[in-house]
Tab-separated table of C-alpha atoms in Angstrom:
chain	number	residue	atom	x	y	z
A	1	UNK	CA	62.549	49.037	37.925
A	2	UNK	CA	63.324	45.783	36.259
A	3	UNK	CA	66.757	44.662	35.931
A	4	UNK	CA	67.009	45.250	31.789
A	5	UNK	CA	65.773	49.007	32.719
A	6	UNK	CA	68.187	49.522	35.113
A	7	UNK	CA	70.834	48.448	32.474
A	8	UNK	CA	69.301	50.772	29.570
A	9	UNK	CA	69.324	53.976	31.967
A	10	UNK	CA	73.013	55.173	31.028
A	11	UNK	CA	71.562	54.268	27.392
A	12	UNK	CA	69.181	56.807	27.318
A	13	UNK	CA	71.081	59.502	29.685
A	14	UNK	CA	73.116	60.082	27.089
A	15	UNK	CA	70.738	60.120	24.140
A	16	UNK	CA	68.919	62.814	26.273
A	17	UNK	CA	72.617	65.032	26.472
A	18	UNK	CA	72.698	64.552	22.613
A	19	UNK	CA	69.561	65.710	22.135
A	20	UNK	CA	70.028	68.806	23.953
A	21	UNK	CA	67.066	68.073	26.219
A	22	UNK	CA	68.796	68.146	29.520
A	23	UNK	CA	66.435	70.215	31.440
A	24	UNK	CA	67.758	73.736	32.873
A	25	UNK	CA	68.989	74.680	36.545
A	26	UNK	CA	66.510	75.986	38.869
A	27	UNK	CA	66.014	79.920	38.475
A	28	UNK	CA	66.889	80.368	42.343
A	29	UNK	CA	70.441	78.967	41.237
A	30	UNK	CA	70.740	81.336	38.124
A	31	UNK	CA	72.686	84.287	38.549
A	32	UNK	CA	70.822	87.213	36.694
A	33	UNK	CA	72.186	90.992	36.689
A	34	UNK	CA	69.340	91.837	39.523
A	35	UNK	CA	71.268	89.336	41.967
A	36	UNK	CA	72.938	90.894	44.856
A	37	UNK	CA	76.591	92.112	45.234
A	38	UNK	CA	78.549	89.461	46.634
A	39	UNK	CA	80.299	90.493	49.786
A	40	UNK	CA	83.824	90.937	49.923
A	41	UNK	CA	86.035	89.069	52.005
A	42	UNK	CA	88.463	91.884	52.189
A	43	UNK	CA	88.236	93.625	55.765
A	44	UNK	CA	88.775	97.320	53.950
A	45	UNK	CA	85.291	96.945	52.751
A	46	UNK	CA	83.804	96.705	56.784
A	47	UNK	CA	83.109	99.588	59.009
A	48	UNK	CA	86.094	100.599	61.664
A	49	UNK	CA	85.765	100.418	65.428
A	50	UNK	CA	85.613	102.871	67.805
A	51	UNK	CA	86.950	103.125	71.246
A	52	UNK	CA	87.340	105.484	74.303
A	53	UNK	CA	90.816	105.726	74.749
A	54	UNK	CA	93.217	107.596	77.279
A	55	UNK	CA	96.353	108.311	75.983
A	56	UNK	CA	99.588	109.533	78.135
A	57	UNK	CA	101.945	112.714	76.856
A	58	UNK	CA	104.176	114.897	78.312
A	59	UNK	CA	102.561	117.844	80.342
A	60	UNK	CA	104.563	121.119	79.044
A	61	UNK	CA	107.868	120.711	79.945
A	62	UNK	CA	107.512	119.060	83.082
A	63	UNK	CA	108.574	115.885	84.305
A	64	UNK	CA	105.173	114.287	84.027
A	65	UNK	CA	102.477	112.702	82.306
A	66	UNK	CA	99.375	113.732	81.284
A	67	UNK	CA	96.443	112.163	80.332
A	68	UNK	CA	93.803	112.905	76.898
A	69	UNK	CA	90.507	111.637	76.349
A	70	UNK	CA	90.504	110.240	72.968
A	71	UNK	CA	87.858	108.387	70.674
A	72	UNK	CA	89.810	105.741	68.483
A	73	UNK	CA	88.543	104.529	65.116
A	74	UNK	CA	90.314	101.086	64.497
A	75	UNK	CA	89.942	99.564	61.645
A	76	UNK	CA	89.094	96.133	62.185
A	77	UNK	CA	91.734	94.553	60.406
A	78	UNK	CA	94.421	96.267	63.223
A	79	UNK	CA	94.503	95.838	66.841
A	80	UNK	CA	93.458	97.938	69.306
A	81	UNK	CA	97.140	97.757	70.994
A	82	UNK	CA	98.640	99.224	67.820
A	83	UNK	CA	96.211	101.683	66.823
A	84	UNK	CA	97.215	102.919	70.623
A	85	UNK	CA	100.958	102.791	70.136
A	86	UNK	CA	99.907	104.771	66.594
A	87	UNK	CA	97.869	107.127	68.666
A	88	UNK	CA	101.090	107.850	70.646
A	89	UNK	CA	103.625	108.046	68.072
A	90	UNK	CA	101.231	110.644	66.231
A	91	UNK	CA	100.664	112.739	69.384
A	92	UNK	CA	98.459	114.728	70.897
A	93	UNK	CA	95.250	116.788	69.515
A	94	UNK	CA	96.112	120.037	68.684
A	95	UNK	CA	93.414	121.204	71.456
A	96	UNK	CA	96.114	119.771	73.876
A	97	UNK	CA	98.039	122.685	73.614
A	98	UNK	CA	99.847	121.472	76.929
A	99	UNK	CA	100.349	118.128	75.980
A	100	UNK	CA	103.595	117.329	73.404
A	101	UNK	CA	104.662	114.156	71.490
A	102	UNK	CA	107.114	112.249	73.370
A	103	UNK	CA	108.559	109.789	70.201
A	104	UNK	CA	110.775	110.754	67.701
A	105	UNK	CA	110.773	111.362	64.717
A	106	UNK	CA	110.255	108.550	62.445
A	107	UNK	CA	109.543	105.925	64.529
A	108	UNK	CA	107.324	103.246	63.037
A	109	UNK	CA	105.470	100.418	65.066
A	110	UNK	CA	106.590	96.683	63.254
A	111	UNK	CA	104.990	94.427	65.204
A	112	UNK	CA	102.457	93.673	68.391
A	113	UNK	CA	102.502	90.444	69.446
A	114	UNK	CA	101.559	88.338	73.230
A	115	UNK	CA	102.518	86.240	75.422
A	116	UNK	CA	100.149	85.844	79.296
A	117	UNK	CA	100.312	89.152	80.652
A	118	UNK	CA	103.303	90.699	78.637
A	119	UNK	CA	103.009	92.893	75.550
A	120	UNK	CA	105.664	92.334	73.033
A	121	UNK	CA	106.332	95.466	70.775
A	122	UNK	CA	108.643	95.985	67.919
A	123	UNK	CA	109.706	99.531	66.694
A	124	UNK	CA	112.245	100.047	64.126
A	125	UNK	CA	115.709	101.898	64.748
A	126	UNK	CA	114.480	105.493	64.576
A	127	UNK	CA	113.532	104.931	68.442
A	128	UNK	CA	116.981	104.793	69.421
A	129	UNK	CA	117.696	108.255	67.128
A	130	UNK	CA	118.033	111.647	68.172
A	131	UNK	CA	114.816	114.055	68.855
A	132	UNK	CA	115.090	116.929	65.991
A	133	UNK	CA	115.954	119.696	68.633
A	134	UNK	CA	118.632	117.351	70.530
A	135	UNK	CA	122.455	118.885	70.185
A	136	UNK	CA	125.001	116.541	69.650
A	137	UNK	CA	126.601	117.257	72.720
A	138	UNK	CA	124.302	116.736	75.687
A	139	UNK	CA	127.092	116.810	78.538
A	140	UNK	CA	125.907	120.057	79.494
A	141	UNK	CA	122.570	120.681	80.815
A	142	UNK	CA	119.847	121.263	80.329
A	143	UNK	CA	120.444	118.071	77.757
A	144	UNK	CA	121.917	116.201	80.308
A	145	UNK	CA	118.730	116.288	82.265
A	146	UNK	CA	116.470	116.047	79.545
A	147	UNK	CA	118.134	113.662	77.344
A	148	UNK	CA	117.214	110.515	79.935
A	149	UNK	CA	113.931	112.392	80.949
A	150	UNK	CA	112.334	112.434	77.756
A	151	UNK	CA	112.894	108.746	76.840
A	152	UNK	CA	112.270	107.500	80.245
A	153	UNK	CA	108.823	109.672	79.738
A	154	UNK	CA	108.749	107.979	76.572
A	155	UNK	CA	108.466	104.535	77.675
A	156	UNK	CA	106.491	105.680	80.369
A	157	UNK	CA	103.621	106.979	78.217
A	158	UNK	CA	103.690	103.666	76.433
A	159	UNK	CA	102.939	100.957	79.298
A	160	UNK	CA	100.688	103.964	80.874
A	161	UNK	CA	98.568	103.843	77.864
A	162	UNK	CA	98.332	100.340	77.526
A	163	UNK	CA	97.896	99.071	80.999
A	164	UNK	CA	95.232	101.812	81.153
A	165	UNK	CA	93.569	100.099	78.238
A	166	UNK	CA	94.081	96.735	80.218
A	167	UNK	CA	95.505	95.029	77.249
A	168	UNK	CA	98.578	94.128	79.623
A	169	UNK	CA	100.313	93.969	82.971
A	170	UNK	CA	103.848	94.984	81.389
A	171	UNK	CA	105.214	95.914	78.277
A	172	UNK	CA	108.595	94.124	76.911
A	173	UNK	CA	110.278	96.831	73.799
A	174	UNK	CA	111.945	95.670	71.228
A	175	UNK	CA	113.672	97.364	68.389
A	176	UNK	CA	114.727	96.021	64.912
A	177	UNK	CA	118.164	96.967	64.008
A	178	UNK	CA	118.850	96.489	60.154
A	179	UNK	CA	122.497	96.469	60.167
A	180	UNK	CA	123.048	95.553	63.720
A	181	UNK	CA	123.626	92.381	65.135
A	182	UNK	CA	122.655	91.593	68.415
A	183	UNK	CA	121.692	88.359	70.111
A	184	UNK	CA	118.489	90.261	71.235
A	185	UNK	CA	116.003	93.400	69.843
A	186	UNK	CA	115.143	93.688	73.042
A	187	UNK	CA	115.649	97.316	74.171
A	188	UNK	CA	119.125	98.121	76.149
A	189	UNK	CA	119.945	100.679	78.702
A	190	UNK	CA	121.936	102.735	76.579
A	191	UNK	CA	118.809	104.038	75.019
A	192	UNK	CA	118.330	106.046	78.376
A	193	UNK	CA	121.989	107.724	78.286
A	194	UNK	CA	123.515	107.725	74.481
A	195	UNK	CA	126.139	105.128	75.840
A	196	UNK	CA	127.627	101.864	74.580
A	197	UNK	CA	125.666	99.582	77.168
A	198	UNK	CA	123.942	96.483	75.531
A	199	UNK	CA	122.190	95.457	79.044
A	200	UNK	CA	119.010	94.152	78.076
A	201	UNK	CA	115.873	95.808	79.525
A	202	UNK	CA	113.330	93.928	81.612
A	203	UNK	CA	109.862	94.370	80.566
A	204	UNK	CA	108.256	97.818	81.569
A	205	UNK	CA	105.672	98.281	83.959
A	206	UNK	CA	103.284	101.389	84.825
A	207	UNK	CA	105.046	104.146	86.501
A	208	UNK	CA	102.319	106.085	88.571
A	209	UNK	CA	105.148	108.275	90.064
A	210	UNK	CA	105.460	109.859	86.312
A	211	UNK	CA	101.502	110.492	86.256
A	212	UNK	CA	99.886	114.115	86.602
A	213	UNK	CA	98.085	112.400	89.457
A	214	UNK	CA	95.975	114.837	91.704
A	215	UNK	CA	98.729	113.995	94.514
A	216	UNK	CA	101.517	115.082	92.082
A	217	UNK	CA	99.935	118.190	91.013
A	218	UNK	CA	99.606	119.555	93.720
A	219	UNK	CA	103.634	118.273	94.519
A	220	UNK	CA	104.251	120.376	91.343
A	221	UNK	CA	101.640	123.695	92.524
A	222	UNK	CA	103.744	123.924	95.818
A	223	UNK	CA	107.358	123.038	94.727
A	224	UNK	CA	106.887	125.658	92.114
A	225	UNK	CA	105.187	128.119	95.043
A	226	UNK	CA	107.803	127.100	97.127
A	227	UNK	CA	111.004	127.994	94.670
A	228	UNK	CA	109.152	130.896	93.708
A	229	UNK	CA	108.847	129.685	89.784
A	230	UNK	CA	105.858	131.821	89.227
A	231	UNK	CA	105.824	131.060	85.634
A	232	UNK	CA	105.429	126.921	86.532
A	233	UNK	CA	102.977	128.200	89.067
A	234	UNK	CA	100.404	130.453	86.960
A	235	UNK	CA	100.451	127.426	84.446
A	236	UNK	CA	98.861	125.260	86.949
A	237	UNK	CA	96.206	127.651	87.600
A	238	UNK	CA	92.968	127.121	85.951
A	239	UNK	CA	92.004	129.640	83.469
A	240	UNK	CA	88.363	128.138	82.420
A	241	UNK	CA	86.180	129.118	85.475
A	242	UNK	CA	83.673	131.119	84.909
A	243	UNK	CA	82.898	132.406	88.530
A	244	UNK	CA	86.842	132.990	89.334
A	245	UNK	CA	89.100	134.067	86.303
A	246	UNK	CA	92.637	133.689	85.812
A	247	UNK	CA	93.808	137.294	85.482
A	248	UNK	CA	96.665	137.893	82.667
A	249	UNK	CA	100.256	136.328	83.885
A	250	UNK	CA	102.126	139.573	84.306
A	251	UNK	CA	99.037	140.372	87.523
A	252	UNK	CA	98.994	136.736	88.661
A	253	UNK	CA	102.787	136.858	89.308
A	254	UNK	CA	102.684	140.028	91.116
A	255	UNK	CA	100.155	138.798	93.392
A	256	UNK	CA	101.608	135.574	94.010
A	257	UNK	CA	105.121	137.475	94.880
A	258	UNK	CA	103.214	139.696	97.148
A	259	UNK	CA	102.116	136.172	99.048
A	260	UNK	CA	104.059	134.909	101.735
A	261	UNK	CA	106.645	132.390	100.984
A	262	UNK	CA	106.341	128.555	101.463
A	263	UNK	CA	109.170	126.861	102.991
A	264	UNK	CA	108.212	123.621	104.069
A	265	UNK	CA	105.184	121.285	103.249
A	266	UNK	CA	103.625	117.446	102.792
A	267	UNK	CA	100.840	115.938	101.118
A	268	UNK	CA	98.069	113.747	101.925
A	269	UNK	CA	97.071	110.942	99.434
A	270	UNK	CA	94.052	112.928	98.692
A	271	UNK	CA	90.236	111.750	97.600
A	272	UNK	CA	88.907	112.154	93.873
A	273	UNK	CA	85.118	112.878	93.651
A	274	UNK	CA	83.113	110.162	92.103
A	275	UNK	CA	82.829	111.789	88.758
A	276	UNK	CA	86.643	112.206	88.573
A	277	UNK	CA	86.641	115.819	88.183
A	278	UNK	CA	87.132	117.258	91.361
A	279	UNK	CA	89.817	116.648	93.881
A	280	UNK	CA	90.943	117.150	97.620
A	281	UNK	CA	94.436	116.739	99.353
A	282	UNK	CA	95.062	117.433	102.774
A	283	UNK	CA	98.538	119.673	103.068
A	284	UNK	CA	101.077	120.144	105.971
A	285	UNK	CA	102.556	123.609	105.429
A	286	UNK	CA	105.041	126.391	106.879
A	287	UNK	CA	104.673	130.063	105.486
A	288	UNK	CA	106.891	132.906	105.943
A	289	UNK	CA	105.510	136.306	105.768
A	290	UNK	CA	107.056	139.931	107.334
A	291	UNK	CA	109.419	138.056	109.706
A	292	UNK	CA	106.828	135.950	110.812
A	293	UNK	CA	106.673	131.703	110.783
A	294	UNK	CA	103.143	130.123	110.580
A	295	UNK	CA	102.204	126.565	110.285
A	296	UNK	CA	99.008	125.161	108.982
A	297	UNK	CA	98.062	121.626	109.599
A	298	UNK	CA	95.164	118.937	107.305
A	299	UNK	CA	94.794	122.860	104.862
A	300	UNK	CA	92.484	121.538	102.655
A	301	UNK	CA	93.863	122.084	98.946
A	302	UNK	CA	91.822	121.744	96.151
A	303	UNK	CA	91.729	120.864	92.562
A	304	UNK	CA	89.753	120.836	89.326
A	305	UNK	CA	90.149	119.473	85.731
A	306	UNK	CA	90.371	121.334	83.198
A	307	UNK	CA	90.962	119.661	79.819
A	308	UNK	CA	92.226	116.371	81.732
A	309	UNK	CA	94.758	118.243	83.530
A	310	UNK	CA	94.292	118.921	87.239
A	311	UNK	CA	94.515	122.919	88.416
A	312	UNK	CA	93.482	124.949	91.585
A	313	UNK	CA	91.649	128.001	90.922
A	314	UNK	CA	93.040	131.469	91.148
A	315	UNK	CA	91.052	132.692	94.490
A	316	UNK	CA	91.917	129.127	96.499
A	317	UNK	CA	95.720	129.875	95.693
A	318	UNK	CA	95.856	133.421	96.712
A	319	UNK	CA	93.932	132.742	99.857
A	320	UNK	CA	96.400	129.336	100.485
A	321	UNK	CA	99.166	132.117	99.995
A	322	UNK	CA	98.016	134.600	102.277
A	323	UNK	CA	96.923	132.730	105.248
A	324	UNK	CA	97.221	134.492	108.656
């Protein structure tokens, strides 16, 4: 192109805009109403999640903690450590008729945040409140146990659950306090006793000692044989197998009261079968029948699970209770 073209270009660029002869967009750049949805950037409009959970709640009224089987749908705009702490607060299935809530009511989940191995979590001020079928007086028992035990069970469930999950190693609590001021949120002892002390709490860590472990079942099976709490003691019989029944409690009790009496015992560590459903422990035990004092030593006692929870079946306990 010459150099006088070059300078008439602009010239007839904008003759050609006057003229209306600018020539149209290519169709693949045209937006017609047969083009596709666009796709929204809000994370509502994407599918949730879903993961296989264990979660941790109390096992009847016990001092333990038992484990459900859970699938989670997370939405993908929330963690998976909150939707857990959620999963808690919510509680149990309502197939887990043995299993019970362990938060209060109320209690919301603020914040989940990290730092290395430690889990940060925020709950508002309902945590510190009162369950709805606490007294105000819990000097007396049985508040006076179970005031401490539940929250302590609590707090338990929580780093259980998580550290199960492997999301952390420990679990530091904190709780927002609107009209409180405090140099920390962190949580503080008093929270275990209804008292005035402001000691700050080191983060938590997994208590197995609070688990319904095979080992502490059977603890449970022959503390409750051995104190002669029948009730405790038909509860951790299983009721689901099909070749050995659980009669009705009124028979079971008899029978076990017709047993001879346990009065001393200790437990092995015991082995879990691969697929986790079976169980063995190795017991130590005295017996006291009609005057008489046996001792049994490596009596193999064993266990089942039966909707997570680990039982011995009717026949094995009546023949652990009768030994000659």
């Amino acid at each position: 192109m010459t150099a006088r073209l070059r300078r008439l270009a602009p010239l007839f660029l904008c003759l050609m805009l006057l003229s209306g002869c600018v020539a149209s967009p290519p169709d693949t750049l045209v937006r017609t109403e047969n083009s596709a949805a666009l796709i929204s950037a809000s994370t509502s409009a994407l599918s949730a999640d879903t993961h296989s959970a264990t979660l941790y709640f109390r096992y009847d009224e016990s001092p333990y903690l038992a484990a459900e089987e859970r699938i989670l749908s997370v939405d993908r705009d929330e963690s998976l450590e909150k939707a857990l702490i959620q999963a808690l607060i919510d509680g149990p299935l309502v197939t887990s008729s043995l299993l019970s809530p362990l938060f209060p009511q109320d209690v919301e989940v603020l914040a989940v945040s990290r730092q290395g191995d430690t889990l940060f979590v925020t709950f508002n001020e309902a945590l510190l409140g009162r369950y709805a079928d606490e007294p105000g007086d819990i000097s007396q028992e049985p508040w006076k146990t179970e005031f401490p035990l539940r929250r302590r069970l609590c707090m338990d469930s929580l780093t259980a659950t998580l550290t199960e999950a492997g999301l952390c190693t420990q679990v530091q609590v904190l709780v927002y306090r609107e009209n409180i001021r405090s140099n920390s949120m962190r949580l503080h002892a008093g929270y275990f006793s209804r008292s005035q002390d402001e000691t700050l709490l080191p983060p938590l860590t997994r208590n197995e000692a609070a688990l319904f472990t095979p080992h502490n079942a059977a603890d449970a099976l022959l503390r409750a044989w051995m104190t002669q709490d029948f009730s405790t003691l038909y509860s951790l019989v299983a009721r689901e197998n099909a070749n050995d029944p659980r009669p009705g409690e009124q028979e079971s009790i008899s029978a076990f009261a017709a047993g001879k009496a346990l009065t001393g015992y200790t437990l092995s560590s015991g082995q879990v079968s691969f697929d986790g459903q079976r169980a063995v422990l190795c017991v130590d035990m005295s017996l006291r029948g009609s005057g008489n004092d046996l001792t049994f030593s490596g009596y193999p006692l064993h266990l089942s699970r039966e909707e997570g929870l680990w039982k011995i079946s009717y026949s094995s306990l009546l023949s652990m209770m009768n030994q000659d």
